[in-house]
Structures are given as C-alpha cells and as structure tokens.
Short mmCIF file of C-alpha atoms in Angstrom, two decimals:
data_model
loop_
_atom_site.label_atom_id
_atom_site.label_comp_id
_atom_site.label_asym_id
_atom_site.label_seq_id
_atom_site.Cartn_x
_atom_site.Cartn_y
_atom_site.Cartn_z
CA UNK A 167 -32.68 -40.59 -25.53
CA UNK A 168 -32.85 -37.22 -23.90
CA UNK A 169 -29.93 -34.84 -23.93
CA UNK A 170 -28.61 -34.83 -20.34
CA UNK A 171 -27.73 -31.15 -20.65
CA UNK A 172 -31.18 -30.00 -21.79
CA UNK A 173 -33.23 -27.70 -19.55
CA UNK A 174 -35.74 -30.51 -19.04
CA UNK A 175 -33.15 -32.58 -17.22
CA UNK A 176 -31.13 -29.78 -15.66
CA UNK A 177 -32.48 -30.54 -12.17
CA UNK A 178 -30.91 -34.00 -12.19
CA UNK A 179 -27.71 -33.05 -13.98
CA UNK A 180 -26.98 -30.10 -11.73
CA UNK A 181 -26.70 -27.71 -14.66
CA UNK A 182 -27.93 -24.19 -13.80
CA UNK A 183 -29.38 -22.47 -16.85
CA UNK A 184 -29.24 -18.65 -16.86
CA UNK A 185 -32.48 -16.70 -17.16
CA UNK A 186 -33.41 -15.43 -20.61
CA UNK A 187 -33.78 -11.69 -21.14
CA UNK A 188 -36.73 -10.61 -23.30
CA UNK A 189 -36.40 -7.23 -25.06
CA UNK A 190 -38.46 -4.63 -23.23
CA UNK A 191 -39.41 -7.04 -20.44
CA UNK A 192 -36.14 -7.62 -18.62
CA UNK A 193 -35.02 -10.75 -16.82
CA UNK A 194 -37.54 -13.27 -15.47
CA UNK A 195 -38.83 -12.70 -11.96
CA UNK A 196 -37.78 -16.03 -10.46
CA UNK A 197 -34.29 -16.33 -9.06
CA UNK A 198 -32.20 -19.48 -9.18
CA UNK A 199 -30.14 -20.46 -6.19
CA UNK A 200 -26.57 -21.00 -7.33
CA UNK A 201 -25.52 -23.12 -4.42
CA UNK A 202 -27.50 -26.39 -4.73
CA UNK A 203 -30.51 -27.44 -6.84
CA UNK A 204 -33.80 -27.00 -5.05
CA UNK A 205 -35.44 -30.27 -4.01
CA UNK A 206 -38.56 -31.39 -5.87
CA UNK A 207 -41.48 -30.58 -3.61
CA UNK A 208 -43.94 -32.51 -5.72
CA UNK A 209 -46.34 -29.58 -5.70
CA UNK A 210 -47.26 -26.84 -8.12
CA UNK A 211 -44.61 -24.34 -9.02
CA UNK A 212 -44.93 -20.61 -8.70
CA UNK A 213 -43.54 -17.66 -10.63
CA UNK A 214 -42.61 -15.96 -7.34
CA UNK A 215 -39.18 -16.53 -5.84
CA UNK A 216 -38.85 -19.34 -3.34
CA UNK A 217 -38.96 -17.40 -0.11
CA UNK A 218 -40.09 -18.09 3.40
CA UNK A 219 -43.66 -17.35 4.36
CA UNK A 220 -43.92 -14.35 6.69
CA UNK A 221 -44.08 -15.54 10.24
CA UNK A 222 -42.73 -19.02 9.48
CA UNK A 223 -39.15 -20.29 9.73
CA UNK A 224 -37.08 -19.53 6.65
CA UNK A 225 -36.22 -22.46 4.40
CA UNK A 226 -34.41 -20.60 1.61
CA UNK A 227 -31.03 -22.27 1.43
CA UNK A 228 -29.30 -24.52 3.93
CA UNK A 229 -27.83 -22.83 6.96
CA UNK A 230 -24.14 -22.12 6.81
CA UNK A 231 -21.68 -23.69 9.18
CA UNK A 232 -22.00 -22.11 12.56
CA UNK A 233 -25.75 -21.88 12.91
CA UNK A 234 -28.88 -20.53 11.28
CA UNK A 235 -29.38 -17.01 10.00
CA UNK A 236 -31.59 -16.14 12.97
CA UNK A 237 -28.41 -15.81 15.00
CA UNK A 238 -27.85 -12.45 13.27
CA UNK A 239 -30.88 -11.06 15.08
CA UNK A 240 -33.49 -11.27 12.31
CA UNK A 241 -36.78 -12.68 13.43
CA UNK A 242 -39.85 -12.86 11.28
CA UNK A 243 -39.70 -11.30 7.84
CA UNK A 244 -42.16 -8.61 8.94
CA UNK A 245 -39.82 -7.31 11.62
CA UNK A 246 -38.23 -4.72 9.38
CA UNK A 247 -36.00 -3.05 11.95
CA UNK A 248 -34.45 -6.33 13.11
CA UNK A 249 -34.09 -7.47 9.52
CA UNK A 250 -32.17 -4.32 8.55
CA UNK A 251 -30.01 -4.75 11.65
CA UNK A 252 -29.17 -8.29 10.51
CA UNK A 253 -28.41 -7.13 6.97
CA UNK A 254 -26.19 -4.34 8.28
CA UNK A 255 -24.28 -6.82 10.42
CA UNK A 256 -23.88 -9.24 7.51
CA UNK A 257 -22.51 -6.55 5.17
CA UNK A 258 -20.08 -5.32 7.82
CA UNK A 259 -18.89 -8.87 8.35
CA UNK A 260 -17.40 -9.16 4.86
CA UNK A 261 -16.25 -5.63 4.05
CA UNK A 262 -14.98 -2.61 6.00
CA UNK A 263 -16.96 0.50 5.08
CA UNK A 264 -15.41 3.95 5.64
CA UNK A 265 -17.96 4.95 8.29
CA UNK A 266 -21.10 3.91 10.14
CA UNK A 267 -23.09 6.25 7.89
CA UNK A 268 -21.74 4.53 4.79
CA UNK A 269 -22.70 1.12 6.19
CA UNK A 270 -26.19 2.43 6.93
CA UNK A 271 -26.49 3.80 3.40
CA UNK A 272 -25.41 0.53 1.76
CA UNK A 273 -27.83 -1.44 3.93
CA UNK A 274 -30.78 0.76 2.98
CA UNK A 275 -29.73 0.78 -0.69
CA UNK A 276 -29.83 -3.01 -0.78
CA UNK A 277 -33.28 -3.04 0.80
CA UNK A 278 -34.55 -0.33 -1.56
CA UNK A 279 -33.66 -2.48 -4.57
CA UNK A 280 -36.54 -4.80 -3.62
CA UNK A 281 -39.12 -2.02 -4.08
CA UNK A 282 -37.75 -0.63 -7.35
CA UNK A 283 -41.05 -0.98 -9.28
CA UNK A 284 -42.74 1.33 -6.76
CA UNK A 285 -40.06 4.04 -6.73
CA UNK A 286 -39.86 7.31 -8.64
CA UNK A 287 -36.05 7.45 -8.54
CA UNK A 288 -33.39 4.75 -8.76
CA UNK A 289 -30.35 5.93 -6.80
CA UNK A 290 -26.88 4.99 -7.95
CA UNK A 291 -24.28 3.66 -5.56
CA UNK A 292 -20.81 4.95 -6.47
CA UNK A 293 -18.21 2.73 -4.81
CA UNK A 294 -14.90 4.49 -5.45
CA UNK A 295 -11.40 4.23 -4.04
CA UNK A 296 -7.98 5.75 -4.70
CA UNK A 297 -6.25 2.44 -5.48
CA UNK A 298 -6.93 -1.25 -5.90
CA UNK A 299 -7.38 -3.44 -2.85
CA UNK A 300 -9.87 -1.17 -1.07
CA UNK A 301 -12.73 -3.72 -1.01
CA UNK A 302 -14.77 -2.34 -3.91
CA UNK A 303 -15.22 -5.66 -5.71
CA UNK A 304 -15.90 -7.50 -2.46
CA UNK A 305 -18.70 -5.08 -1.67
CA UNK A 306 -20.23 -5.83 -5.09
CA UNK A 307 -19.98 -9.54 -4.30
CA UNK A 308 -22.06 -9.01 -1.18
CA UNK A 309 -24.53 -6.80 -3.05
CA UNK A 310 -24.91 -9.47 -5.74
CA UNK A 311 -26.20 -11.95 -3.18
CA UNK A 312 -28.60 -9.57 -1.43
CA UNK A 313 -30.13 -7.13 -3.94
CA UNK A 314 -33.18 -7.72 -6.09
CA UNK A 315 -32.48 -9.55 -9.36
CA UNK A 316 -28.78 -8.67 -9.74
CA UNK A 317 -27.05 -8.26 -13.09
CA UNK A 318 -23.27 -8.22 -12.65
CA UNK A 319 -20.99 -7.02 -15.43
CA UNK A 320 -17.44 -5.81 -15.80
CA UNK A 321 -17.88 -4.21 -19.19
CA UNK A 322 -21.13 -3.83 -21.08
CA UNK A 323 -22.74 -1.96 -23.93
CA UNK A 324 -25.86 0.22 -24.00
CA UNK A 325 -27.60 -2.30 -26.29
CA UNK A 326 -27.34 -5.02 -23.65
CA UNK A 327 -28.62 -2.79 -20.85
CA UNK A 328 -31.55 -1.61 -23.01
CA UNK A 329 -32.73 -5.18 -23.45
CA UNK A 330 -32.55 -6.38 -19.86
CA UNK A 331 -34.39 -3.47 -18.26
CA UNK A 332 -38.14 -3.89 -18.12
CA UNK A 333 -41.11 -3.23 -15.86
CA UNK A 334 -39.42 -5.24 -13.11
CA UNK A 335 -35.86 -3.99 -13.65
CA UNK A 336 -32.73 -5.75 -12.49
CA UNK A 337 -30.18 -4.18 -10.19
CA UNK A 338 -27.14 -3.33 -12.29
CA UNK A 339 -23.75 -4.02 -10.69
CA UNK A 340 -20.84 -2.65 -12.74
CA UNK A 341 -17.33 -3.49 -11.56
CA UNK A 342 -14.19 -1.77 -12.87
CA UNK A 343 -16.24 1.20 -13.99
CA UNK A 344 -13.02 3.18 -14.42
CA UNK A 345 -12.33 1.06 -17.53
CA UNK A 346 -15.64 2.30 -18.97
CA UNK A 347 -15.37 5.98 -18.09
CA UNK A 348 -11.62 6.45 -17.74
CA UNK A 349 -9.52 8.65 -20.06
CA UNK A 350 -8.54 5.64 -22.20
CA UNK A 351 -12.04 4.16 -22.44
CA UNK A 352 -13.04 5.93 -25.64
CA UNK A 353 -16.52 7.19 -26.44
CA UNK A 354 -19.00 5.93 -23.82
CA UNK A 355 -21.47 8.79 -23.93
CA UNK A 356 -24.39 6.47 -24.78
CA UNK A 357 -23.80 4.38 -21.67
CA UNK A 358 -23.31 7.45 -19.50
CA UNK A 359 -26.53 8.93 -20.87
CA UNK A 360 -28.37 5.70 -20.13
CA UNK A 361 -27.14 5.62 -16.53
CA UNK A 362 -28.07 9.27 -16.09
CA UNK A 363 -31.55 8.81 -17.56
CA UNK A 364 -32.19 5.66 -15.53
CA UNK A 365 -32.03 7.63 -12.29
CA UNK A 366 -35.61 8.82 -12.88
CA UNK A 367 -38.67 6.94 -14.08
CA UNK A 368 -40.20 7.64 -17.52
CA UNK A 369 -36.93 8.54 -19.25
CA UNK A 370 -36.85 5.95 -22.07
CA UNK A 371 -34.19 5.64 -24.72
CA UNK A 372 -35.50 5.58 -28.29
CA UNK A 373 -33.87 3.33 -30.86
CA UNK A 374 -34.74 2.00 -34.31
CA UNK A 375 -35.45 -1.70 -33.77
CA UNK A 376 -36.78 -4.74 -35.57
CA UNK A 377 -36.96 -5.74 -39.22
CA UNK A 378 -39.45 -2.94 -39.89
CA UNK A 379 -37.10 -0.34 -38.39
CA UNK A 380 -39.73 1.11 -36.10
CA UNK A 381 -38.87 3.61 -33.36
CA UNK A 382 -38.91 1.69 -30.09
CA UNK A 383 -38.81 3.06 -26.55
CA UNK A 384 -36.51 1.09 -24.24
CA UNK A 385 -36.93 1.69 -20.50
CA UNK A 386 -33.84 2.86 -18.64
CA UNK A 387 -35.10 2.97 -15.04
CA UNK A 388 -33.00 0.68 -12.83
CA UNK A 389 -30.87 0.95 -9.71
CA UNK A 390 -27.15 0.60 -10.35
CA UNK A 391 -23.98 0.23 -8.31
CA UNK A 392 -20.72 1.17 -10.00
CA UNK A 393 -17.28 0.45 -8.56
CA UNK A 394 -13.98 1.79 -9.82
CA UNK A 395 -10.70 3.51 -9.07
CA UNK A 396 -11.07 7.27 -8.88
CA UNK A 397 -14.24 9.28 -9.18
CA UNK A 398 -16.86 8.52 -11.81
CA UNK A 399 -18.14 11.22 -14.19
CA UNK A 400 -19.70 14.15 -12.37
CA UNK A 401 -23.16 13.53 -13.85
CA UNK A 402 -23.17 10.03 -12.34
CA UNK A 403 -21.67 11.09 -9.00
CA UNK A 404 -24.35 13.76 -8.70
CA UNK A 405 -27.02 11.04 -8.89
CA UNK A 406 -25.24 8.65 -6.54
CA UNK A 407 -24.73 7.83 -2.93
CA UNK A 408 -20.93 7.96 -2.80
CA UNK A 409 -18.97 5.38 -0.81
CA UNK A 410 -15.27 6.30 -0.66
CA UNK A 411 -13.53 3.05 0.16
CA UNK A 412 -10.16 2.77 1.91
CA UNK A 413 -7.66 0.00 2.43
CA UNK A 414 -8.08 -1.80 5.71
CA UNK A 415 -5.85 -0.73 8.57
CA UNK A 416 -3.87 -3.27 10.58
CA UNK A 417 -6.28 -4.81 13.04
CA UNK A 418 -9.39 -4.31 10.90
CA UNK A 419 -10.54 -7.86 10.27
CA UNK A 420 -13.28 -9.29 8.11
CA UNK A 421 -14.79 -12.73 7.56
CA UNK A 422 -13.52 -14.40 4.37
CA UNK A 423 -16.22 -14.46 1.67
CA UNK A 424 -16.73 -18.07 0.56
CA UNK A 425 -19.50 -19.21 -1.75
CA UNK A 426 -20.15 -22.48 0.11
CA UNK A 427 -21.24 -20.86 3.34
CA UNK A 428 -21.49 -17.10 2.75
CA UNK A 429 -23.99 -17.25 -0.10
CA UNK A 430 -26.72 -19.30 1.68
CA UNK A 431 -26.69 -16.89 4.62
CA UNK A 432 -26.93 -13.84 2.38
CA UNK A 433 -29.66 -15.49 0.29
CA UNK A 434 -31.68 -16.08 3.43
CA UNK A 435 -31.52 -12.36 4.22
CA UNK A 436 -32.32 -11.48 0.61
CA UNK A 437 -35.43 -13.64 0.64
CA UNK A 438 -36.62 -12.21 3.93
CA UNK A 439 -36.17 -8.72 2.51
CA UNK A 440 -38.31 -9.68 -0.48
CA UNK A 441 -40.99 -11.22 1.77
CA UNK A 442 -41.18 -7.98 3.70
CA UNK A 443 -40.82 -5.37 0.97
CA UNK A 444 -42.28 -6.81 -2.26
CA UNK A 445 -45.88 -6.66 -0.96
CA UNK A 446 -45.30 -2.98 -0.11
CA UNK A 447 -44.41 -1.85 -3.63
CA UNK A 448 -47.86 -0.42 -4.15
CA UNK A 449 -47.70 1.41 -0.83
CA UNK A 450 -44.31 3.05 -1.37
CA UNK A 451 -45.41 4.47 -4.73
CA UNK A 452 -47.37 7.16 -2.87
CA UNK A 453 -44.96 7.66 0.02
CA UNK A 454 -43.76 11.24 0.62
CA UNK A 455 -41.19 11.08 3.45
CA UNK A 456 -39.83 14.17 5.17
CA UNK A 457 -36.33 14.71 3.81
CA UNK A 458 -33.44 16.59 5.44
CA UNK A 459 -32.06 17.58 2.01
CA UNK A 460 -33.45 19.07 -1.19
CA UNK A 461 -33.30 18.85 -4.97
CA UNK A 462 -31.40 15.95 -6.53
CA UNK A 463 -29.96 14.85 -3.19
CA UNK A 464 -33.53 14.33 -1.96
CA UNK A 465 -34.38 12.37 -5.13
CA UNK A 466 -31.40 10.09 -4.56
CA UNK A 467 -31.92 9.47 -0.86
CA UNK A 468 -35.72 9.26 -0.82
CA UNK A 469 -35.91 5.47 -1.55
CA UNK A 470 -33.55 4.78 1.35
CA UNK A 471 -35.52 6.97 3.74
CA UNK A 472 -38.75 5.27 2.63
CA UNK A 473 -37.30 1.88 3.59
CA UNK A 474 -36.12 3.27 6.93
CA UNK A 475 -39.59 4.64 7.69
CA UNK A 476 -41.14 1.27 6.83
CA UNK A 477 -38.73 -0.45 9.23
CA UNK A 478 -39.33 1.97 12.10
CA UNK A 479 -37.40 1.79 15.33
CA UNK A 480 -34.08 3.64 15.19
CA UNK A 481 -33.83 3.44 11.40
CA UNK A 482 -35.72 6.65 10.44
CA UNK A 483 -33.37 8.81 12.54
CA UNK A 484 -30.31 6.82 11.49
CA UNK A 485 -31.16 7.13 7.80
CA UNK A 486 -31.74 10.88 7.93
CA UNK A 487 -28.54 11.47 9.88
CA UNK A 488 -26.57 9.47 7.31
CA UNK A 489 -28.30 11.31 4.47
CA UNK A 490 -27.55 14.76 5.83
CA UNK A 491 -23.97 14.00 6.82
CA UNK A 492 -22.93 12.18 3.64
CA UNK A 493 -24.58 14.77 1.40
CA UNK A 494 -22.78 17.61 3.17
CA UNK A 495 -19.50 15.74 2.84
CA UNK A 496 -19.94 15.52 -0.93
CA UNK A 497 -20.73 19.23 -1.11
CA UNK A 498 -17.43 19.94 0.67
CA UNK A 499 -15.65 17.49 -1.63
CA UNK A 500 -17.01 19.29 -4.68
CA UNK A 501 -15.93 22.66 -3.30
CA UNK A 502 -12.40 21.45 -2.67
CA UNK A 503 -11.93 19.88 -6.06
CA UNK A 504 -13.63 22.34 -8.39
CA UNK A 505 -11.01 24.57 -9.95
CA UNK A 506 -13.19 27.67 -10.14
CA UNK A 507 -14.28 27.30 -6.54
CA UNK A 508 -10.64 26.84 -5.54
CA UNK A 509 -9.85 30.12 -7.28
CA UNK A 510 -12.57 31.94 -5.34
CA UNK A 511 -11.21 30.63 -2.06
CA UNK A 512 -7.64 31.59 -2.93
CA UNK A 513 -8.67 35.11 -3.95
CA UNK A 514 -10.54 35.52 -0.67
CA UNK A 515 -7.38 34.48 1.15
CA UNK A 516 -5.39 37.12 -0.74
CA UNK A 517 -7.90 39.83 0.15
CA UNK A 518 -7.82 38.71 3.79
CA UNK A 519 -4.03 39.01 3.80
CA UNK A 520 -4.26 42.48 2.24
CA UNK A 521 -6.70 43.68 4.86
CA UNK A 522 -7.86 47.22 4.29
CA UNK A 523 -7.52 47.08 0.50
CA UNK A 524 -10.80 47.21 -1.37
CA UNK A 525 -9.22 46.48 -4.76
CA UNK A 526 -6.17 44.64 -6.06
CA UNK A 527 -4.40 45.12 -9.34
CA UNK A 528 -4.74 42.15 -11.66
CA UNK A 529 -0.95 41.93 -11.82
CA UNK A 530 -0.56 41.92 -8.03
CA UNK A 531 -3.35 39.36 -7.53
CA UNK A 532 -1.79 37.01 -10.10
CA UNK A 533 1.62 37.32 -8.48
CA UNK A 534 0.31 36.23 -5.08
CA UNK A 535 -1.72 33.36 -6.54
CA UNK A 536 1.23 31.97 -8.47
CA UNK A 537 3.53 32.15 -5.45
CA UNK A 538 1.39 29.59 -3.59
CA UNK A 539 3.33 26.36 -4.05
CA UNK A 540 0.35 24.21 -3.03
CA UNK A 541 -2.01 25.81 -5.54
CA UNK A 542 -2.30 24.76 -9.20
CA UNK A 543 -1.89 28.28 -10.58
CA UNK A 544 1.85 28.24 -11.28
CA UNK A 545 1.34 25.28 -13.63
CA UNK A 546 -1.97 26.38 -15.08
CA UNK A 547 -1.90 26.41 -18.87
CA UNK A 548 1.48 26.42 -20.55
CA UNK A 549 3.17 29.25 -18.61
CA UNK A 550 1.05 29.59 -15.51
CA UNK A 551 -2.08 31.59 -14.76
CA UNK A 552 -2.24 34.91 -16.60
CA UNK A 553 -4.68 37.80 -16.74
CA UNK A 554 -6.68 36.26 -19.58
CA UNK A 555 -7.05 32.94 -17.73
CA UNK A 556 -8.06 34.71 -14.55
CA UNK A 557 -10.79 36.72 -16.27
CA UNK A 558 -12.04 33.63 -18.11
CA UNK A 559 -12.33 31.55 -14.92
CA UNK A 560 -14.21 34.29 -13.09
CA UNK A 561 -16.55 35.16 -15.96
CA UNK A 562 -19.19 32.58 -14.96
CA UNK A 563 -19.51 34.27 -11.58
CA UNK A 564 -20.22 37.64 -13.18
CA UNK A 565 -16.80 38.97 -12.13
CA UNK A 566 -14.54 40.89 -14.50
CA UNK A 567 -11.64 43.36 -14.10
CA UNK A 568 -12.37 47.07 -14.33
CA UNK A 569 -10.37 50.28 -14.32
CA UNK A 570 -9.66 51.39 -10.78
CA UNK A 571 -7.93 54.54 -9.54
CA UNK A 572 -5.50 53.83 -6.71
CA UNK A 573 -4.12 56.12 -4.01
CA UNK A 574 -1.27 57.44 -6.13
CA UNK A 575 -3.74 58.58 -8.76
CA UNK A 576 -2.80 55.97 -11.30
CA UNK A 577 -5.40 53.76 -13.00
CA UNK A 578 -5.02 50.01 -13.60
CA UNK A 579 -7.11 46.96 -14.30
CA UNK A 580 -8.16 45.62 -10.93
CA UNK A 581 -10.60 43.41 -9.06
CA UNK A 582 -12.65 44.94 -6.25
CA UNK A 583 -13.48 43.02 -3.08
CA UNK A 584 -17.20 43.78 -3.36
CA UNK A 585 -17.29 41.98 -6.72
CA UNK A 586 -16.62 38.67 -4.95
CA UNK A 587 -18.93 38.97 -1.96
CA UNK A 588 -21.92 37.28 -3.62
CA UNK A 589 -19.85 34.49 -5.20
CA UNK A 590 -18.05 33.78 -1.93
CA UNK A 591 -21.36 33.50 -0.08
CA UNK A 592 -22.83 31.18 -2.70
CA UNK A 593 -19.97 28.85 -3.61
CA UNK A 594 -17.46 28.85 -0.77
CA UNK A 595 -18.96 30.28 2.43
CA UNK A 596 -16.47 30.71 5.23
CA UNK A 597 -16.77 28.41 8.25
CA UNK A 598 -19.56 29.64 10.49
CA UNK A 599 -21.38 31.44 7.70
CA UNK A 600 -24.82 30.15 6.68
CA UNK A 601 -24.65 27.85 3.66
CA UNK A 602 -26.42 29.29 0.64
CA UNK A 603 -26.53 28.16 -2.98
CA UNK A 604 -23.22 26.33 -2.72
CA UNK A 605 -24.76 23.96 -0.23
CA UNK A 606 -28.39 23.88 -1.34
CA UNK A 607 -28.26 20.13 -1.43
CA UNK A 608 -27.53 20.10 2.28
CA UNK A 609 -30.09 22.64 3.40
CA UNK A 610 -32.95 21.52 5.60
CA UNK A 611 -36.29 21.73 3.85
CA UNK A 612 -38.81 23.83 5.79
CA UNK A 613 -42.10 22.17 6.63
CA UNK A 614 -45.21 24.35 6.91
CA UNK A 615 -43.15 27.41 7.67
CA UNK A 616 -41.16 25.72 10.41
CA UNK A 617 -37.75 24.05 10.12
CA UNK A 618 -37.91 20.28 10.80
CA UNK A 619 -36.21 18.86 13.84
CA UNK A 620 -32.65 17.72 13.20
CA UNK A 621 -31.97 13.97 13.18
CA UNK A 622 -31.38 12.53 16.61
CA UNK A 623 -27.86 11.54 17.53
CA UNK A 624 -24.60 13.36 16.98
CA UNK A 625 -23.08 13.59 13.53
CA UNK A 626 -19.52 12.32 13.00
CA UNK A 627 -16.64 14.74 12.86
CA UNK A 628 -14.87 12.93 10.03
CA UNK A 629 -16.05 12.56 6.44
CA UNK A 630 -18.89 9.99 6.59
CA UNK A 631 -18.46 8.56 3.10
CA UNK A 632 -14.69 8.33 3.37
CA UNK A 633 -11.70 10.63 3.32
CA UNK A 634 -11.84 13.62 1.02
CA UNK A 635 -9.06 13.93 -1.49
CA UNK A 636 -8.22 15.15 -4.94
CA UNK A 637 -10.34 13.63 -7.66
CA UNK A 638 -8.81 11.74 -10.51
CA UNK A 639 -8.77 13.73 -13.72
CA UNK A 640 -11.35 12.72 -16.26
#
C-alpha cells in the first residue's frame, strides 16, 4: 500500500511538496502553483514552467472573481508595454507606493527578475519605512507572487543563501531586515558581505565544503528585496533602489490581498512576464542602454532600463525619469543625514552670516555651531563639539585650523573661508550651483561629446521614493 503523503501520490492528496535546493545549483526551474493542483493533461511533462503560449489565451490559474486578467489591459504576452501597464496597475491595487516613480521602479524591478541570468548586475530593492504598518510586508507579498522563482525568508543565514543560489538564481525576499542588521542583531557581517557581493556577477564566496574539505566557490549573484523599519546598512542602500514607504492617508484605499483570488491573477501576470522575457535572456546580456546616471547608480538601474527599452512605448522615458529623480532624491537624503556633510553646511551658514570675514577663530566658530538648537553639535560627544572634534571631522576634507592674524594684530587658530570652497562645491553645493562630486551619481552621462536629451515629462517636486527624514542609527 502506497503512502498517501508520498510525492508519487501528492497530486491526488493535494499535498504540495517544496522544491529541493541542490548546493551550487539553486532551486529547480519549475514553479508549483500554490492555489490548486494542476489538472493531469495526459501529455508529456516539461521542465519549463506552465505558462501560456505567446499569442494564445493564458491558462495559468483560474481567473479570480470579477473577470479574467485581460481586464487589466494586458493582451498577448509579447505586448511588453501593455503587460507592464497591467503589472503596474496590479501592484498599485494592493499597496500604496510613495510616488508614481516608486511604482514604476517596483514594476520594472519585478520584470527584471525574469531576466536575471542575462544581467550583469542584480539590483537590490530596499523597502524601508519609519514605523510598522507602512505596507512593507504587503509589498513583499505581491512581489512573491510576481517575481521569478521567489525565496521568502524572515531570518536566514549565509549558509542557506549560499546553497540556493545557482546559475538560475532565485529572487531573495527578506522581510524584517531590521532584525538582521539592527543594533541588537549581533554579528551579521557575512550576510551583509554576501548581499553586497551578489549585486555584481562573478563575485563568488569561497568556503571549505565537503568531507574532503576542499575550497568551494558558491555563487552570490541574485536579486534581492529587503524590507525593514529604518534604513538598511549604507553598503546595501548604495546598491539598492530605495522605496521609502509611508502609512496610508485617510481616503487612500487598496484592494484586500486574499490568496484565493489575488494569487491566481498575479500568477497570470507572472507567467506572461516569463513568456515575454525568458526568451530574451540571451539578448539582454549584450544590451548597453543609454543611462541618465553614472557609476553604481547606473549599475543598479540598468536592468530596469533594459526592460523598459524592451517594452517600448512610454516605458523608456518613464523609466529614465524615475531613475534620475529617485537617484537624485537619495543623493539629497545622504547629504542631509551625513554628519560631516551637515557640518560643512552649517559652517557655510556661519560664514554667510559673518559676511565680509575671510576667517573665523576656532573658538568663535564652535560657539555659533553649538548655539544652534536644531543641530547635533551641542550634544556631540560627552560635552558638546570642541576644537579637537571639529578638526577631526574636517580632516577628511583636507581642512585644518591654522594660525591667522586678525585686524587687532593678534594671532589665533582659525579656519579660512577659502579652505572650504572646494569641499562645499563637492559635497553640499548650494541650490542653483552645478552638482559636482557630491552628486556624481545624478549627473547625466555625455554621449559622443554631447549631453543626452533629458527624459520626457516633468519631474515631481516632492521626493519620488518617499519623504526624506533622519535615518535610524546603525
């Protein structure tokens, strides 16, 4: 008598067996629908996921109450622009994103997960909020049903992640990331290093493995979404598209997320995305899109722009506008929350107030800084900011106090205005001044000696990834 719970009889018993992870190979390619067992077609099985054939009606999952998925505006799987429109609408139905640009970014990030094997970089999605109840976990629920081969976890170890990432990597979804990287989380440097290395291809982690204790290279390349309260470590945020969630305002309504009817609709979109994008993995490997940003910001946003260019229509312009606006917002956020940059801005304000003075005594400068009730300098250290602290904070900018002779003929340690000019221009340019090194990530990359045309459409006046605010201490 056969065991009714064995995998051989799982189709009749309704038991869904999880896929098995093979070290160095990752999770199996085929995906199991978690809603209802698939009917026996009587034909040969395939290793590919059960998806609709391009150009034919979709049969992946029963339609949810209220109609078929085509009501969202998605036609054939090859119609990339309409498909992204439908995905964007579906995501916005279940969660309120902080801006249209953030919704565009999440939509393209989901689509990009289906071409991971053809990408050079695997962007992170940092879903952060100031408090609980901002919709972070709900957004991960929606991502779980739409991304390629999801792997959801609340707390995990580097050893587990090493063994599930392979040539066809899963999409890592980490909820409550603040419990992993928060001040009470303990030593998590291995996991942080893994997430940092996995942003770029060919950055394996070496471990001693097996009974023969041989050095083994474990791949780390995989897209990952991390949700938590407060900002994540800077090294992860720098490699991420940052979504700063907020609590919903009165009047902002969403559709309740229910497995019985929400999941089949999202699975239908997921399978159409795979039908469209999986065959293009070889094509995207050589794609070199024109980017409105540079350096690591370009590495992070390039997969999303590639998907937008494949879709065509209004998506290329929409993607580049979101990229430029959200990247600039994070540059401003970094400037406002970095202590040393804050000090540069406050010193510039003091010099502006003392117009006409080309140098200020260290003692006088400290006195004005400490008097600012909204600044952190009165509580800096144990007794407030002092001359030693001030010199130490400015040392990285090449600024140090020097003897200066004032009008009365007396000498004193002082800071001259011209010492700060270069640092101000680089790290905290005044409004209206051209952005230099402080905003390199937001500079437009020149193309053949000519600046590229700006993205069409007007950029928002508010922060596109959410409201800026003080970062949680880490």
